[in-house]
Coordinates of C-alpha atoms and ligand atoms in Angstrom, one line a residue:
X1 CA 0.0 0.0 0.0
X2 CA 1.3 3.4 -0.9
X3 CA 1.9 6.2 1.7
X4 CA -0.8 8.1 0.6
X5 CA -3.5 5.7 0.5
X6 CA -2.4 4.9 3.9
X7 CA -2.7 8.1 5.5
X8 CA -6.0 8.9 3.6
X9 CA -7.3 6.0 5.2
X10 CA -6.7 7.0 8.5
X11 CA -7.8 10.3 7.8
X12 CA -11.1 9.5 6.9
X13 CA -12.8 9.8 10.1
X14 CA -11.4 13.7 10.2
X15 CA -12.6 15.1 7.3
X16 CA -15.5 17.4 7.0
X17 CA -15.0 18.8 10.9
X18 CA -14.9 22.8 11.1
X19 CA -12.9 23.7 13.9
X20 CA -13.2 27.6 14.0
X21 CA -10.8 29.9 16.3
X22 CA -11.4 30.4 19.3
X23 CA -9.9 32.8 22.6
X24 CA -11.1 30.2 25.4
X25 CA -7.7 28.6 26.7
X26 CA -6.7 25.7 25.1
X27 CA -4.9 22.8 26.5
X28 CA -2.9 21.0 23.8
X29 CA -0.7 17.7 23.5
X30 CA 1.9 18.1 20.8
X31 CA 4.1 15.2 19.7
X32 CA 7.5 15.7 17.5
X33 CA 9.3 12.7 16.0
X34 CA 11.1 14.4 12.8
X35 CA 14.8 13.3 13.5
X36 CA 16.3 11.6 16.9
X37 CA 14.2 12.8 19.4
X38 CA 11.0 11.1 20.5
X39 CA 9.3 13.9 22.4
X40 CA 5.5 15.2 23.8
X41 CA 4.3 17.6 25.8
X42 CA 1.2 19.2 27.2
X43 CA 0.9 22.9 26.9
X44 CA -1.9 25.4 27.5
X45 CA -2.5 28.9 25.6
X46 CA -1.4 31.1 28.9
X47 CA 2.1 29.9 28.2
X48 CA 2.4 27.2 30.2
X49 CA 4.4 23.6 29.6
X50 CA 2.1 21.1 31.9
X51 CA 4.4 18.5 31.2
X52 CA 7.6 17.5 28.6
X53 CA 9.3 14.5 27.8
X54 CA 12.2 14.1 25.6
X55 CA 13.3 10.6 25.0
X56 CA 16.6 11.2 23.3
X57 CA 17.8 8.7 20.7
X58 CA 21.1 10.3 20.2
X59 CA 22.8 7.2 22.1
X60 CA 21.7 5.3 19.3
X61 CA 23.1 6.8 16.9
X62 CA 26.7 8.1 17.9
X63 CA 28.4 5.1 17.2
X64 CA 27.5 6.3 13.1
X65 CA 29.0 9.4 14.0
X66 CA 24.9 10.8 12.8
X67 CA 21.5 10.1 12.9
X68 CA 20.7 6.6 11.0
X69 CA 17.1 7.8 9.3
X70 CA 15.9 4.0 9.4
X71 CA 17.4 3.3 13.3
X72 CA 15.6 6.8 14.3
X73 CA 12.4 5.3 12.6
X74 CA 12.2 1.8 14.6
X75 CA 13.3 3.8 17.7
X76 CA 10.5 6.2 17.2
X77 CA 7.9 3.4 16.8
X78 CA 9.2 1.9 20.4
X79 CA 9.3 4.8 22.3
X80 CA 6.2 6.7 21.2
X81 CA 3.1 5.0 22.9
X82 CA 5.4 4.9 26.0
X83 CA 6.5 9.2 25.8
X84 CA 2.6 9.8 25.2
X85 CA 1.5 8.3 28.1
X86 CA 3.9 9.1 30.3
X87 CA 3.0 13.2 28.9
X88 CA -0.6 12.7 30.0
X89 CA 0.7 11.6 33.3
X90 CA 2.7 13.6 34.5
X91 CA 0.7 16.3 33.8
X92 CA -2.0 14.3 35.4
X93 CA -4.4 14.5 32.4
X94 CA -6.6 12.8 30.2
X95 CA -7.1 12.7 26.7
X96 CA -10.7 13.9 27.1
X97 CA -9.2 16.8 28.9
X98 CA -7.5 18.2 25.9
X99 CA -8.6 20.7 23.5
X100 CA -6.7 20.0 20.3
X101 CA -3.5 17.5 19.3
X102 CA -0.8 18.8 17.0
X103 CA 2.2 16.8 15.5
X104 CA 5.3 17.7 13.1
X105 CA 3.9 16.8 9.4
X106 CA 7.6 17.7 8.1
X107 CA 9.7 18.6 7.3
X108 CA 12.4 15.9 8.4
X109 CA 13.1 11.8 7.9
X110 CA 9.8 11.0 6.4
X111 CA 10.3 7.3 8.5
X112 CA 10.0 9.1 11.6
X113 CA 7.5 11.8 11.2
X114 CA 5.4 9.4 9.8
X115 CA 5.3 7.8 13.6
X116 CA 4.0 10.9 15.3
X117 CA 1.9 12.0 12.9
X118 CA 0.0 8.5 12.7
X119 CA -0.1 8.1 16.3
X120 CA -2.0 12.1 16.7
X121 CA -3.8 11.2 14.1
X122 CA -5.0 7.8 16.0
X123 CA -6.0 10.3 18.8
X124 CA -7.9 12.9 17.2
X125 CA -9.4 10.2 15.5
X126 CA -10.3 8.3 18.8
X127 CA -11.1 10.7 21.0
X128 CA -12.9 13.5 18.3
X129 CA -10.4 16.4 18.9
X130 CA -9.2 18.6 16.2
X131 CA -5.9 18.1 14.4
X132 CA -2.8 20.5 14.0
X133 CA -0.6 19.4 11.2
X134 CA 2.8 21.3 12.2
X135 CA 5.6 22.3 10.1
X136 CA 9.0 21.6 12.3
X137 CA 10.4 25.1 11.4
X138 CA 7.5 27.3 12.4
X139 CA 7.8 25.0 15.8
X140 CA 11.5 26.3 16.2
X141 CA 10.1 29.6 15.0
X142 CA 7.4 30.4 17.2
X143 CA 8.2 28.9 20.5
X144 CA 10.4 32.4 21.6
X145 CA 6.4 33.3 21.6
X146 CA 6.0 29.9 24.1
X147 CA 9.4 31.6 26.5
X148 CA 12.1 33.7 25.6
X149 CA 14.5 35.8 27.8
X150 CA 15.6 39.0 26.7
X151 CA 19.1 38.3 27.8
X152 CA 21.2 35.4 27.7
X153 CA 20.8 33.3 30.8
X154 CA 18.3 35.9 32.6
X155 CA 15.5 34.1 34.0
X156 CA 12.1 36.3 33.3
X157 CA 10.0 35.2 30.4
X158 CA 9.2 38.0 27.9
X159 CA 6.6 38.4 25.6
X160 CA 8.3 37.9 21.7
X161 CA 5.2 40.1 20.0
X162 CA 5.4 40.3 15.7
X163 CA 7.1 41.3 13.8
X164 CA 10.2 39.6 15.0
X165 CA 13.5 39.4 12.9
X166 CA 14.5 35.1 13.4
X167 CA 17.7 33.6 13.0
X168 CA 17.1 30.0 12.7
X169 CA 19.7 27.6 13.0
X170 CA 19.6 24.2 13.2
X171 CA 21.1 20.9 12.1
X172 CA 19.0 21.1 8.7
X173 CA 18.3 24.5 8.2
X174 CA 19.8 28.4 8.2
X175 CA 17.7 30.7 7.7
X176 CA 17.4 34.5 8.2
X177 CA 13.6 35.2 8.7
X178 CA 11.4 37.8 9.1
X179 CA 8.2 36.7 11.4
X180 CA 4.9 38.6 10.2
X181 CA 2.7 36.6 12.2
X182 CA 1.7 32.9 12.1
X183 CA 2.0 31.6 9.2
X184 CA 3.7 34.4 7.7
X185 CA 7.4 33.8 7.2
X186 CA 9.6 36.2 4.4
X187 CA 13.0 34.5 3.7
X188 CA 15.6 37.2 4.0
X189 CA 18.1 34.9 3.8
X190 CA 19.1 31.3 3.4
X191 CA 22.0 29.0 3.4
X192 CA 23.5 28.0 0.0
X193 CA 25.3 24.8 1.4
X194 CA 25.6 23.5 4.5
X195 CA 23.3 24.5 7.5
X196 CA 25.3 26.4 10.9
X197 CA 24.8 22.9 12.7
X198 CA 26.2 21.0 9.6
X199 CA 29.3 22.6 10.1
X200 CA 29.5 21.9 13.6
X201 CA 28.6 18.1 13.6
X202 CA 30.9 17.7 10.4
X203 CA 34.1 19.7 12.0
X204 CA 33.6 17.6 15.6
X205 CA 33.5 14.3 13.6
X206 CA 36.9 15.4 11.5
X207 CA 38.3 16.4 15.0
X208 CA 37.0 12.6 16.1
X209 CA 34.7 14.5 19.2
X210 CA 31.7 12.6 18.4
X211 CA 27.7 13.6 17.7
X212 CA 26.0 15.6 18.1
X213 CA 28.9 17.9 17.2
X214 CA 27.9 21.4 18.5
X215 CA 27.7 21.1 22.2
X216 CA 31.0 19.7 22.1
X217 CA 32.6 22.1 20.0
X218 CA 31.0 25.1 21.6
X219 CA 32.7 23.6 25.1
X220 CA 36.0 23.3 24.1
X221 CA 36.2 26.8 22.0
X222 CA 35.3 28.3 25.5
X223 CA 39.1 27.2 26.4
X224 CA 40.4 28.1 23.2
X225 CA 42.3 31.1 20.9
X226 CA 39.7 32.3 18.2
X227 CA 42.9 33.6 16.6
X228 CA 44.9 30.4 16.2
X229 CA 43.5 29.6 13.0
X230 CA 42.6 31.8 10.0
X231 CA 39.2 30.5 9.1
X232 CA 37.8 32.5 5.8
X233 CA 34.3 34.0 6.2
X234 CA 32.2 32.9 3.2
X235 CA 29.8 35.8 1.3
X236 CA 31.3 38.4 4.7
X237 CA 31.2 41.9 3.4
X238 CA 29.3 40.8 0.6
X239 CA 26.0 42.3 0.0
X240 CA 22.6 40.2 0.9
X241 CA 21.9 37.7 3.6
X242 CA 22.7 34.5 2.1
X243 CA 25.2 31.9 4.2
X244 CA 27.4 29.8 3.0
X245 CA 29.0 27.2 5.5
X246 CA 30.8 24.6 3.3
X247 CA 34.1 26.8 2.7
X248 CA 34.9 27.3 6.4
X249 CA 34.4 22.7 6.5
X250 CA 36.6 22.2 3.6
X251 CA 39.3 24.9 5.0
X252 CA 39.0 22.8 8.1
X253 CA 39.6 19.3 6.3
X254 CA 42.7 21.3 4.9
X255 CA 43.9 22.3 8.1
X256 CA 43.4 18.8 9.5
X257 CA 44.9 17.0 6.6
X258 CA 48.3 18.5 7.5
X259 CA 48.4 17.6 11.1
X260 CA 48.7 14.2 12.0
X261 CA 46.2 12.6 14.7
X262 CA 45.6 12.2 17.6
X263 CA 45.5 16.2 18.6
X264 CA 46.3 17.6 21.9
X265 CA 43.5 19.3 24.1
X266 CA 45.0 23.1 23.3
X267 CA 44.7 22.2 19.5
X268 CA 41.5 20.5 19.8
X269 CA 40.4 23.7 21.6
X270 CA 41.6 26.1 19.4
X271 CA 40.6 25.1 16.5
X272 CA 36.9 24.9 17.6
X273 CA 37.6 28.5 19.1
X274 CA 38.8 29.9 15.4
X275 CA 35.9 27.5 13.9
X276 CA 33.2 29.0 16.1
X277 CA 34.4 32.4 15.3
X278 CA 34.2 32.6 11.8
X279 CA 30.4 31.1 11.9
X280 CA 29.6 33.5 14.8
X281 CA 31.1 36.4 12.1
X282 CA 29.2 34.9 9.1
X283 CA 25.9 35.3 11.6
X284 CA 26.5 38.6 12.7
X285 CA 27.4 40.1 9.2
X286 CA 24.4 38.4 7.2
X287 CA 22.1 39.8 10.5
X288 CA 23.7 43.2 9.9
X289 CA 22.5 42.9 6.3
X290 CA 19.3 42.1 7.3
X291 CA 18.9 45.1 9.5
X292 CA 19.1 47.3 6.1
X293 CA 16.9 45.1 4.0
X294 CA 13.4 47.1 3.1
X295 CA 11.6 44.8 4.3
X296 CA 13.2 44.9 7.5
X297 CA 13.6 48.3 7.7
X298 CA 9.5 48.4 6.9
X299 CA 8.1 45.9 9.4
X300 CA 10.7 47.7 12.0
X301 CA 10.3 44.3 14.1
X302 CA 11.4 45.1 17.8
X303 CA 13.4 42.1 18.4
X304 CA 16.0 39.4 17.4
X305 CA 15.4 36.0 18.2
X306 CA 17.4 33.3 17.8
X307 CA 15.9 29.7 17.4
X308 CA 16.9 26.2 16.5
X309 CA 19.9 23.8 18.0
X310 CA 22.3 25.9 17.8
X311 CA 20.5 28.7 19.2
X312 CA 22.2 26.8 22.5
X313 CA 25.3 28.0 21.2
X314 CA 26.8 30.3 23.7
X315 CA 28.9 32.3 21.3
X316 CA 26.3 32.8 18.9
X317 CA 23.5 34.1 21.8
X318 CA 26.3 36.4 23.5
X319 CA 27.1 38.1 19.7
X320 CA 23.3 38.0 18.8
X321 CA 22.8 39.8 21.8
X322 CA 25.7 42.9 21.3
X323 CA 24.1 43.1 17.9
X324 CA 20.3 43.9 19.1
X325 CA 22.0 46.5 21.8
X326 CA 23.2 47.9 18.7
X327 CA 20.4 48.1 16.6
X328 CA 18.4 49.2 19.5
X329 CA 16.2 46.3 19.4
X330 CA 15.7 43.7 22.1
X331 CA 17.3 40.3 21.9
X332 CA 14.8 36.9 22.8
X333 CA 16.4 33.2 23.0
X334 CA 14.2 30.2 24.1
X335 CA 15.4 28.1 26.9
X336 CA 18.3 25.5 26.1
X337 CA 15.7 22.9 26.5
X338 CA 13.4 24.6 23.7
X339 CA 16.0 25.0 21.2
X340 CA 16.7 21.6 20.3
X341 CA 14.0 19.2 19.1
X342 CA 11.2 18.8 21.3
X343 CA 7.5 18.5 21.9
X344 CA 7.0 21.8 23.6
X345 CA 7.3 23.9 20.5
X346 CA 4.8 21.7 18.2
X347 CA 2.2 21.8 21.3
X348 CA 2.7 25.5 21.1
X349 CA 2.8 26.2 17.0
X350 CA -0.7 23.5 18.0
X351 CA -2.0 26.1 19.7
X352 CA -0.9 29.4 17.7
X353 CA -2.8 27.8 14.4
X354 CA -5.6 26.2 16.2
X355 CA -6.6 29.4 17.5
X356 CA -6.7 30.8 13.6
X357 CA -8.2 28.1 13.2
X358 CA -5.8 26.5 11.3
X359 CA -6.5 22.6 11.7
X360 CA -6.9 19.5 9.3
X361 CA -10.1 19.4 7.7
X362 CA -8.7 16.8 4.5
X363 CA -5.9 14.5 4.1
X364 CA -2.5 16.0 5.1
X365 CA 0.1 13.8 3.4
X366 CA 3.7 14.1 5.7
X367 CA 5.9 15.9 4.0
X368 CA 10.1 15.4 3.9
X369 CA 10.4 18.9 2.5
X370 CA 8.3 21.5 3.5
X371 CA 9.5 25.4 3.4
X372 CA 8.2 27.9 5.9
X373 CA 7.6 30.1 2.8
X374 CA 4.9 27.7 1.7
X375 CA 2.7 27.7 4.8
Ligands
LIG401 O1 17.0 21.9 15.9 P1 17.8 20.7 16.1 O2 17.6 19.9 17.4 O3 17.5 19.6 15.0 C1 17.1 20.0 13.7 O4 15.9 20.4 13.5 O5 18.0 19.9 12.9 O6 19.3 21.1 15.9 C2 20.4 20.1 16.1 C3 21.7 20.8 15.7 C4 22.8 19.9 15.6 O7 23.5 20.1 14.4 C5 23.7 20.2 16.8 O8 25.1 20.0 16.6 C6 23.4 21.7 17.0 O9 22.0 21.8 16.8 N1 23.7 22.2 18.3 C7 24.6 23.2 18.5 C8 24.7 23.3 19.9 N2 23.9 22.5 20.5 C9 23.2 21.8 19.5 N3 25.4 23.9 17.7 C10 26.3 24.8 18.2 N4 26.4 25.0 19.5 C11 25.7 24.3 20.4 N5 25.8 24.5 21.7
LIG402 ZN1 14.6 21.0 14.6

């Protein structure tokens, strides 16, 4: 049976509802399964995360040195019913207690999104409740809107109101975005290569420190020189806001190729501190671009967020954060917890579109690729 036929299947009992928007609080369950993290959580509209659980597959997969698409599927498939229900619990709820269900529909490893997606559907289905189909990206995007700071490490939550200008970096995307409102994403700029947290995993693994590469490297560039090594700075002082991450890896592979292994700590550490410096650069001078865009300029959006995995990045949030002083503008990052994969942020994108009323009425088909621009 082909994919679609399956998911029409199961769809069946969904279409025709009208689920119109609504200001009454809302209580959703979100569920993300996209790459190697198996996660769900229970949030409700006044900003509030009931419960969260992150079942991280990441063991798994080190030993590959990345994430194994069809190991993160079968993983996904174990740990699911078990990450639901442990959810519900601990936030001591039912599903008849919840207003709507929202899943990641893409994009990501089709194997695993599949997972989640069939098991919210199986509860809306069940149980009668409306259906968010959730893009990934506008998850990472939105949840600032879920809890932000406006400094690095300060601990009050501040509203993140639109327009907001979003730098959003993960493992499988780079994007420059302005944020009109839900649903509205304009791409300012994009990577032409690699993704920011590309670079990272792929320089950790040529310096044999393992995966997930960017925690890693952002620890041992804290006790390194970010002048030890002349990294270039792709498109820098170029005009426009496009990145370009796979000149600073191959100049690395260069480096590496003319040092013989194993490397001492101080090299290890430098060279992660001159690495992490010329993609904290590239950031900061494709952000300053951005700032003089007209369509920046013309929203004027009052703060700079910063989403995504690498968000955690300490370099990154600190430079991010000189740069909003600058342009007088305040400067929002998500928790650690929120930055990488998790549940939180598709319960919370659940709840932005459910309230627009924004939920499946007919057969949403999972997609691997799906651009924010195409919302
Ligand atoms: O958003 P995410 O969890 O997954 C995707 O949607 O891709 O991002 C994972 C990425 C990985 O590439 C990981 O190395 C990177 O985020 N990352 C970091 C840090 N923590 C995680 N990159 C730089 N510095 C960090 N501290
Ligand atoms: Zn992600």
């Amino acid at each position: 049976m082909n994919e679609d036929k399956l998911i029409q299947m199961n769809m069946g009992g969904l279409q025709g509802k009208e689920h119109k928007g609504s200001d009454k609080p809302v209580l959703c369950l979100g569920i993300e399964s996209s790459c190697d993290e198996t996660s769900a959580a229970i949030v409700d509209s006044d900003r509030n995360i009931l419960s969260h659980i992150i079942y991280s597959q990441i063991p798994e997969h080190q030993k590959y040195g990345g994430v194994v698409p069809e190991l993160a599927a079968r993983a996904h498939i174990l740990a699911i019913d078990e990450v639901i229900n442990k959810t519900l619990a601990a936030a001591e709820k039912k599903l008849e207690d919840l207003d709507v269900i929202a899943a990641t529909a893409g994009p990501g490893l089709i194997g695993g999104v599949l997972i989640g997606w069939m098991a919210a559907t199986g509860i809306a289905q069940s149980t009668g409740k409306p259906l968010v189909a959730v893009n990934h990206l506008e998850g990472h995007a939105l949840v600032p809107r879920l809890h932000a700071t406006a400094a690095s490490g300060a601990d009050g939550k501040i509203d993140v109101n639109f327009p907001y200008l979003l730098m959003l970096a993960s493992g499988g995307h780079c994007q420059i975005l302005l944020v009109r409102g839900v649903g509205q994403y304009e791409m300012i700029g994009q990577t032409l290569d690699d993704s920011a947290g590309e670079a990272f995993d792929k320089v950790a693994k040529m310096l044999g420190l393992g995966y997930p590469g960017g925690p890693v490297v952002d620890k041992c560039a804290s006790q390194g020189n970010p002048k030890a090594f002349k990294f270039p700075r792709p498109l820098c002082d170029k005009p426009g806001c496009d990145f370009s991450f796979s000149g600073i890896k191959t100049a690395a592979r260069t480096f590496l190729s003319r040092i013989e292994a194993p490397y001492s700590e101080q090299f290890i550490n430098d060279f992660c501190a001159s690495f992490q410096a010329a993609v904290v650069d590239c950031i900061i001078d494709r952000l300053n671009n951005a700032f003089k865009d007209v369509r920046v300029i013309n929203a004027a959006p009052q703060t700079l967020v910063v989403a995504g995995g690498v968000a955690k990045n300490s370099a990154i949030r600190t430079a991010m954060e000189q740069l909003a002083a600058q342009k007088n503008v305040l400067f929002a990052a998500p928790p650690m917890n929120l930055c990488t994969d998790n549940g939180a942020m598709i319960a919370w994108a659940g709840i932005e579109n459910y309230k627009l009323g924004k939920v499946v009425k007919e057969p949403v088909a999972p997609r691997p690729r799906w651009p924010l621009t195409e919302l």
